[in-house]
CSV table of C-alpha atoms in Angstrom, one decimal:
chain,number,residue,atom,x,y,z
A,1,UNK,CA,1.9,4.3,-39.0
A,2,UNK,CA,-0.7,2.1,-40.3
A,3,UNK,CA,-2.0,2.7,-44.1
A,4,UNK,CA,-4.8,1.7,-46.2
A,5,UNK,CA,-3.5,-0.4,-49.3
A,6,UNK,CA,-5.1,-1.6,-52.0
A,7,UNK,CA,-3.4,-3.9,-54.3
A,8,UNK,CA,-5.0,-5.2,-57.2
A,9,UNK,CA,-5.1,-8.6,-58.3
A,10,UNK,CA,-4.4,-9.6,-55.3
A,11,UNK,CA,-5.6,-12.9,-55.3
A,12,UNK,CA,-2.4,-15.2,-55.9
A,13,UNK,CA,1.1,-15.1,-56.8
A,14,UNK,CA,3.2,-11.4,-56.4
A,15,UNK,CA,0.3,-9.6,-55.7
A,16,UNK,CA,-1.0,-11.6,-53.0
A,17,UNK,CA,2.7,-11.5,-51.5
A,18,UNK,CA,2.3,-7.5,-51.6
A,19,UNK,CA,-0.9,-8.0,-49.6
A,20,UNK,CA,0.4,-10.1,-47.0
A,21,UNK,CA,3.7,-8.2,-46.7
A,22,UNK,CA,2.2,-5.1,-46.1
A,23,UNK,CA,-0.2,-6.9,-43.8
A,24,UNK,CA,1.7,-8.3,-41.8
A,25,UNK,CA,3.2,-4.6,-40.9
A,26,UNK,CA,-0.1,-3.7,-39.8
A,27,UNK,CA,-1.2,-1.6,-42.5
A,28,UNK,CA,-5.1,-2.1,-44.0
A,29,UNK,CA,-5.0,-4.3,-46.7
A,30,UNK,CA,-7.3,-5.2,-49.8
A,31,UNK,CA,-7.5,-7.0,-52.8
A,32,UNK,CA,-9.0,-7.3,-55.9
A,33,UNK,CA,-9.8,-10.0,-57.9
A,34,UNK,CA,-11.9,-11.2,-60.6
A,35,UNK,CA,-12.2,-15.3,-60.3
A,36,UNK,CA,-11.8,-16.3,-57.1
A,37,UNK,CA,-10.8,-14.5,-53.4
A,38,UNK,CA,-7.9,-16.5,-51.6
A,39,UNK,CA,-9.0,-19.3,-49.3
A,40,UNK,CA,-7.4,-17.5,-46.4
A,41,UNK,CA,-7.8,-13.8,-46.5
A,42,UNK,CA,-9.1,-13.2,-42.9
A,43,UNK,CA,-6.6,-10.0,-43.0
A,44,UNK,CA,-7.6,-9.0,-46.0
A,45,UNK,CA,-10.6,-7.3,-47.5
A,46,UNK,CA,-11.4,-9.0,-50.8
A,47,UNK,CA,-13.5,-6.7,-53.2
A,48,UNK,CA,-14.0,-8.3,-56.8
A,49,UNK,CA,-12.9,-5.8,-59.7
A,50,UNK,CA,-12.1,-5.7,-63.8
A,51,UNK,CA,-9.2,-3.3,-64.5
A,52,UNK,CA,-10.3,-3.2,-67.8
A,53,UNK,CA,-13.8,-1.9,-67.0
A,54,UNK,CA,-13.6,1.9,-65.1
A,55,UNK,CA,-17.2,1.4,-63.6
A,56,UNK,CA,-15.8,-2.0,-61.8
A,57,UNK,CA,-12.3,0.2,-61.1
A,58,UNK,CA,-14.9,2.6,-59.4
A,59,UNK,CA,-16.9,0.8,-57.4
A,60,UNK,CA,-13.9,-1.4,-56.0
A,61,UNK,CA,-12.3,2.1,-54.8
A,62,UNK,CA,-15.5,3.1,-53.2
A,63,UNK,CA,-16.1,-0.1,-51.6
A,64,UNK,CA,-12.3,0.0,-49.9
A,65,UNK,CA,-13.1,3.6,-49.3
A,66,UNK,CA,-15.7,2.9,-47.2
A,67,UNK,CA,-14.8,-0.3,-45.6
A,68,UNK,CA,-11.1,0.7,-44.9
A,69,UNK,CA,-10.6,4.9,-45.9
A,70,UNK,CA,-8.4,6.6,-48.8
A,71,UNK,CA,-5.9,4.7,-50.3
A,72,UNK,CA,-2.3,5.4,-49.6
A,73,UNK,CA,-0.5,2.9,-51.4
A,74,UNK,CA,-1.5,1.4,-54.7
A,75,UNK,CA,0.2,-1.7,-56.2
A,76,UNK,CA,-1.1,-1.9,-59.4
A,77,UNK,CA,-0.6,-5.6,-60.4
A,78,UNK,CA,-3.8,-7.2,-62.1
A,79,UNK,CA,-3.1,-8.1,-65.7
A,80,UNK,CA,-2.8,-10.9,-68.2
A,81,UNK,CA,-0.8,-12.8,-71.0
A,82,UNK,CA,-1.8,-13.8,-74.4
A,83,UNK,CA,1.5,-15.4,-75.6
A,84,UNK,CA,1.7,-16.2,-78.8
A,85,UNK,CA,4.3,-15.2,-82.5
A,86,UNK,CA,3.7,-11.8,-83.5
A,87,UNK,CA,2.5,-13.8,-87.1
A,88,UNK,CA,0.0,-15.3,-85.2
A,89,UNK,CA,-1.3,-12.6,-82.9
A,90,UNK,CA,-4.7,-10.6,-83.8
A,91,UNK,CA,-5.5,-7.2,-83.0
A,92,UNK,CA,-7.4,-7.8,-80.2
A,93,UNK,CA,-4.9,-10.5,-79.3
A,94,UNK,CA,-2.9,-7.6,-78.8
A,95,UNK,CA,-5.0,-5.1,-77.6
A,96,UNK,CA,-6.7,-7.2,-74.6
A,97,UNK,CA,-3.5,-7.8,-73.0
A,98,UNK,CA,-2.3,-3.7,-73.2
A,99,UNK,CA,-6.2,-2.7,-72.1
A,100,UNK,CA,-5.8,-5.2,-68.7
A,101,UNK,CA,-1.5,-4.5,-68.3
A,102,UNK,CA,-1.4,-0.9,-69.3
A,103,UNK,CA,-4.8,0.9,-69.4
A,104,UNK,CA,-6.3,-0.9,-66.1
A,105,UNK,CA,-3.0,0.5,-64.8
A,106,UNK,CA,-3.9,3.9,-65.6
A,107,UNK,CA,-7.5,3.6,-64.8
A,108,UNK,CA,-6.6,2.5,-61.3
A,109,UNK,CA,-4.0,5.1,-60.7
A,110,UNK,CA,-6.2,7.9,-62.1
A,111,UNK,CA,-9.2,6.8,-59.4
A,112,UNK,CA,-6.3,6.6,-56.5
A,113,UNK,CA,-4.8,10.1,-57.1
A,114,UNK,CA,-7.2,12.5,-56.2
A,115,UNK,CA,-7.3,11.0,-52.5
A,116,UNK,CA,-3.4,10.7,-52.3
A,117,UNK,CA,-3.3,14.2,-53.8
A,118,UNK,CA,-5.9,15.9,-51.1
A,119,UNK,CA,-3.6,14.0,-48.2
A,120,UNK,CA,-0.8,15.0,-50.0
A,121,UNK,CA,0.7,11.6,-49.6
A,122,UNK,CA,0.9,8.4,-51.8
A,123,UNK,CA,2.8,6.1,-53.2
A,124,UNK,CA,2.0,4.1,-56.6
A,125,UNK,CA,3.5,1.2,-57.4
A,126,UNK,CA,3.4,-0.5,-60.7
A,127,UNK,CA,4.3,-4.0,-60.9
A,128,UNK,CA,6.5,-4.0,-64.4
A,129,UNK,CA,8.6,-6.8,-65.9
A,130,UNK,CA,11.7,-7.3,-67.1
A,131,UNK,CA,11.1,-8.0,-70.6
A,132,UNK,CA,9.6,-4.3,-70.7
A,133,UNK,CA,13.0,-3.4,-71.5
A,134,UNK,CA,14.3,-6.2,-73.1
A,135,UNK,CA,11.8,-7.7,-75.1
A,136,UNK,CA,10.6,-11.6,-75.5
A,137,UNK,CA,9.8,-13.6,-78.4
A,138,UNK,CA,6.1,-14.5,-78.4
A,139,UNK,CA,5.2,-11.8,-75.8
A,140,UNK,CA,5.1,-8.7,-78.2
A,141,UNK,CA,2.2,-7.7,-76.3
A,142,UNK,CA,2.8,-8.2,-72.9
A,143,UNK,CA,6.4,-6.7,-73.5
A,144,UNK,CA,4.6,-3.5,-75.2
A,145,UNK,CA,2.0,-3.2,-72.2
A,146,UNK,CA,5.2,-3.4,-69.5
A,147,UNK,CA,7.2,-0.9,-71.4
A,148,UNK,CA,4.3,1.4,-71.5
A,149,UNK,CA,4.4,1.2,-67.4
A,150,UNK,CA,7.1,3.1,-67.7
A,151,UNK,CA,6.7,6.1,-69.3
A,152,UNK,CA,3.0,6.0,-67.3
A,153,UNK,CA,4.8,6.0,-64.0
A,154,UNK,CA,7.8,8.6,-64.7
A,155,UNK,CA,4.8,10.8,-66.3
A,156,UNK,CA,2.6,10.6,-62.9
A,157,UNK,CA,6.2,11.0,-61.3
A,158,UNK,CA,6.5,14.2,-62.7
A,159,UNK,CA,2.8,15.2,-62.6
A,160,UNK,CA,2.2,14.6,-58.4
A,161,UNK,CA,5.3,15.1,-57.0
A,162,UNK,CA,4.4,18.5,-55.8
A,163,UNK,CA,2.1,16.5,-53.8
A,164,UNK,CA,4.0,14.1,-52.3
A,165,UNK,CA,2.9,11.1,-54.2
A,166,UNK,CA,5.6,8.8,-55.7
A,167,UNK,CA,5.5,6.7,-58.8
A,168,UNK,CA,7.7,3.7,-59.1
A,169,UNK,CA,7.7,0.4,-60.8
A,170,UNK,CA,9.0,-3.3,-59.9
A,171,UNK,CA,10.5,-5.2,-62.7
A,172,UNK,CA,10.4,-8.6,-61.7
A,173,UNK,CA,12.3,-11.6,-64.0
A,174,UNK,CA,10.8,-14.8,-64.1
A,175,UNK,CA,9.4,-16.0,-60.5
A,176,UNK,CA,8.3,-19.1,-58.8
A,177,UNK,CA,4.1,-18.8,-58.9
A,178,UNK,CA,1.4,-21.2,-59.4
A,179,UNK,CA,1.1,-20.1,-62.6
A,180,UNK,CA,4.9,-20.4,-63.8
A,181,UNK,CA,4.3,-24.0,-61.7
A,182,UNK,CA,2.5,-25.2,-65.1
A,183,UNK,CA,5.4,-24.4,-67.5
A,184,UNK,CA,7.2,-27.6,-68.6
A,185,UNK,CA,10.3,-28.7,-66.3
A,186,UNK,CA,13.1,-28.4,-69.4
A,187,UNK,CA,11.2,-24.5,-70.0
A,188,UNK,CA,11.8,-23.8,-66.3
A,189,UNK,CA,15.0,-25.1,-66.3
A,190,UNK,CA,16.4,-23.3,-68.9
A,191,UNK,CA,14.9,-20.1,-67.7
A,192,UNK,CA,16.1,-20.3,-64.6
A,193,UNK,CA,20.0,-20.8,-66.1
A,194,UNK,CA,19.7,-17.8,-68.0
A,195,UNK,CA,19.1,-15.8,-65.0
A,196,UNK,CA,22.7,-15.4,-64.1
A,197,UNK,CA,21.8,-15.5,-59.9
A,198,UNK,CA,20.6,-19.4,-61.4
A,199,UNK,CA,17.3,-19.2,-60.2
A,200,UNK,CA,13.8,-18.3,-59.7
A,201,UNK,CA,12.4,-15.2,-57.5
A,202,UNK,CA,10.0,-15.6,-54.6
A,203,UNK,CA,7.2,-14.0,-54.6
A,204,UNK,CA,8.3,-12.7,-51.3
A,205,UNK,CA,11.3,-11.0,-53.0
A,206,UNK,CA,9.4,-9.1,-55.2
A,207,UNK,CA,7.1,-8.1,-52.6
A,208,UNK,CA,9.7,-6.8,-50.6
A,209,UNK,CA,10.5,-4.5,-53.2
A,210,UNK,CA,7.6,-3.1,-53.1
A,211,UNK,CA,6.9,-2.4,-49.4
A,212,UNK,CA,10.5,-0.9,-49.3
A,213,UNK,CA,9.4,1.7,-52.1
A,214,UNK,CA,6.3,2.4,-49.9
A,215,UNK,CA,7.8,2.8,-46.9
A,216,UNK,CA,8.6,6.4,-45.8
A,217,UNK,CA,12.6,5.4,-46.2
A,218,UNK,CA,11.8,5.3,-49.8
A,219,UNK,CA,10.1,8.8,-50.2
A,220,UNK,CA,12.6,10.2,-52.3
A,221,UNK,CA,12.3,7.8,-54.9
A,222,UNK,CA,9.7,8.5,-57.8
A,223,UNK,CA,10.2,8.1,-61.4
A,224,UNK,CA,12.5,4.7,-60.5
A,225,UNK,CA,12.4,1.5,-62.4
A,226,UNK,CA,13.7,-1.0,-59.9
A,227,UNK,CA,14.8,-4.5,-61.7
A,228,UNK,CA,14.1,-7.9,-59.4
A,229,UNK,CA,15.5,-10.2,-61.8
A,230,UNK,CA,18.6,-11.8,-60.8
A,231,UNK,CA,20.4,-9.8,-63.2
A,232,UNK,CA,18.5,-10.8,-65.9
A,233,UNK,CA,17.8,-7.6,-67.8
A,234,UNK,CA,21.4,-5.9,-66.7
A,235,UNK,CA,22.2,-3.5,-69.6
A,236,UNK,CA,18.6,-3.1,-70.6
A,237,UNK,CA,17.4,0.2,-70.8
């Protein structure tokens, strides 16, 4: 059965692997982005959107709405980094990067719900991190706004379950994007050995991930933190 899914910032790296993925099985896929749309999104309706603003959330909804129907599935994925020592991190150093990770996270799953909840279907998926449970050094904030994911999504879990709506998250280690491209090669390198698979993730693996836990096979799965990591955070909790 085809769906309508939104997944936001949708414009490059994992998220734009979630839209195509989910394309590709025929469902109704858009995006949002704030820059720039991708240069080939033919299957894909593009709608421009700031998680961090709940009029733009709004609007992008009703525009999908319109164009496409409800949404069924959400991938929440749009956020940012601000990387940087805790001595050296200001206030709204650290609040920017919760308001975009964690807040747009909830802003977009609070305007999703009430559509999954009157079909009584949905699935939400939040795209996490692996240092969510095990910390990094210089990424205080991004590791605060990933951990938060959590207790959002088991809280929604708990919240819509009566209604058939699940609540998972994707905890992706490091993985091989344009934007991970610009790191330095001995950075990468080492990275990549502490992962103990040796390696980077797709974008396509983490993707996967996520179209398995929207998938109907997966509907008895809510509350779930699924690591995609390489074995990178085993033993986190």
């Amino acid at each position: 059965m085809s769906r309508v899914v939104l997944v936001t910032g949708g414009n490059r790296g994992i998220g734009l692997a979630c839209a195509r993925s989910f394309a590709a099985q025929g469902d109704r896929v858009a995006i949002t982005y704030r820059g720039e749309p991708p240069a080939d999104a033919t299957d894909l309706l593009c709608v421009r959107c700031d998680v961090t603003d709940t009029q733009s959330v709004d609007a992008a909804f009703t525009e999908v709405e319109a164009a496409l129907g409800g949404v069924e599935i959400l991938v929440s994925n749009a956020g940012m980094t601000a990387d940087m020592l805790i001595l050296r991190m200001g206030t709204d150093d650290f609040a920017s990067v919760l308001d975009a990770n964690l807040t747009g996270g909830f802003r977009v799953a609070k305007r999703a719900i009430k559509s999954m909840m009157r079909a009584r279907f949905g699935r939400i998926i939040f795209i996490g991190s692996v240092v969510g449970s095990t910390g990094q050094a210089g990424q205080a904030n991004y590791a605060a706004s990933k951990a938060g994911l959590i207790g959002l999504a088991r809280s929604l879990a708990r919240e819509f379950a009566s209604r058939s709506v699940t609540v998972n998250v994707v905890a992706p280690g490091p993985v091989e994007t344009d934007m991970f491209a610009a790191v330095a090669d001995d950075t990468r390198a080492a990275i990549a050995q502490a992962v103990p698979l040796g390696r980077l993730a797709t974008a396509d693996e983490i993707a996967a991930a996520v179209t398995f836990l929207a998938s109907d096979a997966a509907g008895y799965i809510t509350g779930a933190v699924l690591p995609v990591d390489g074995g990178l955070g085993m033993g986190a909790t």
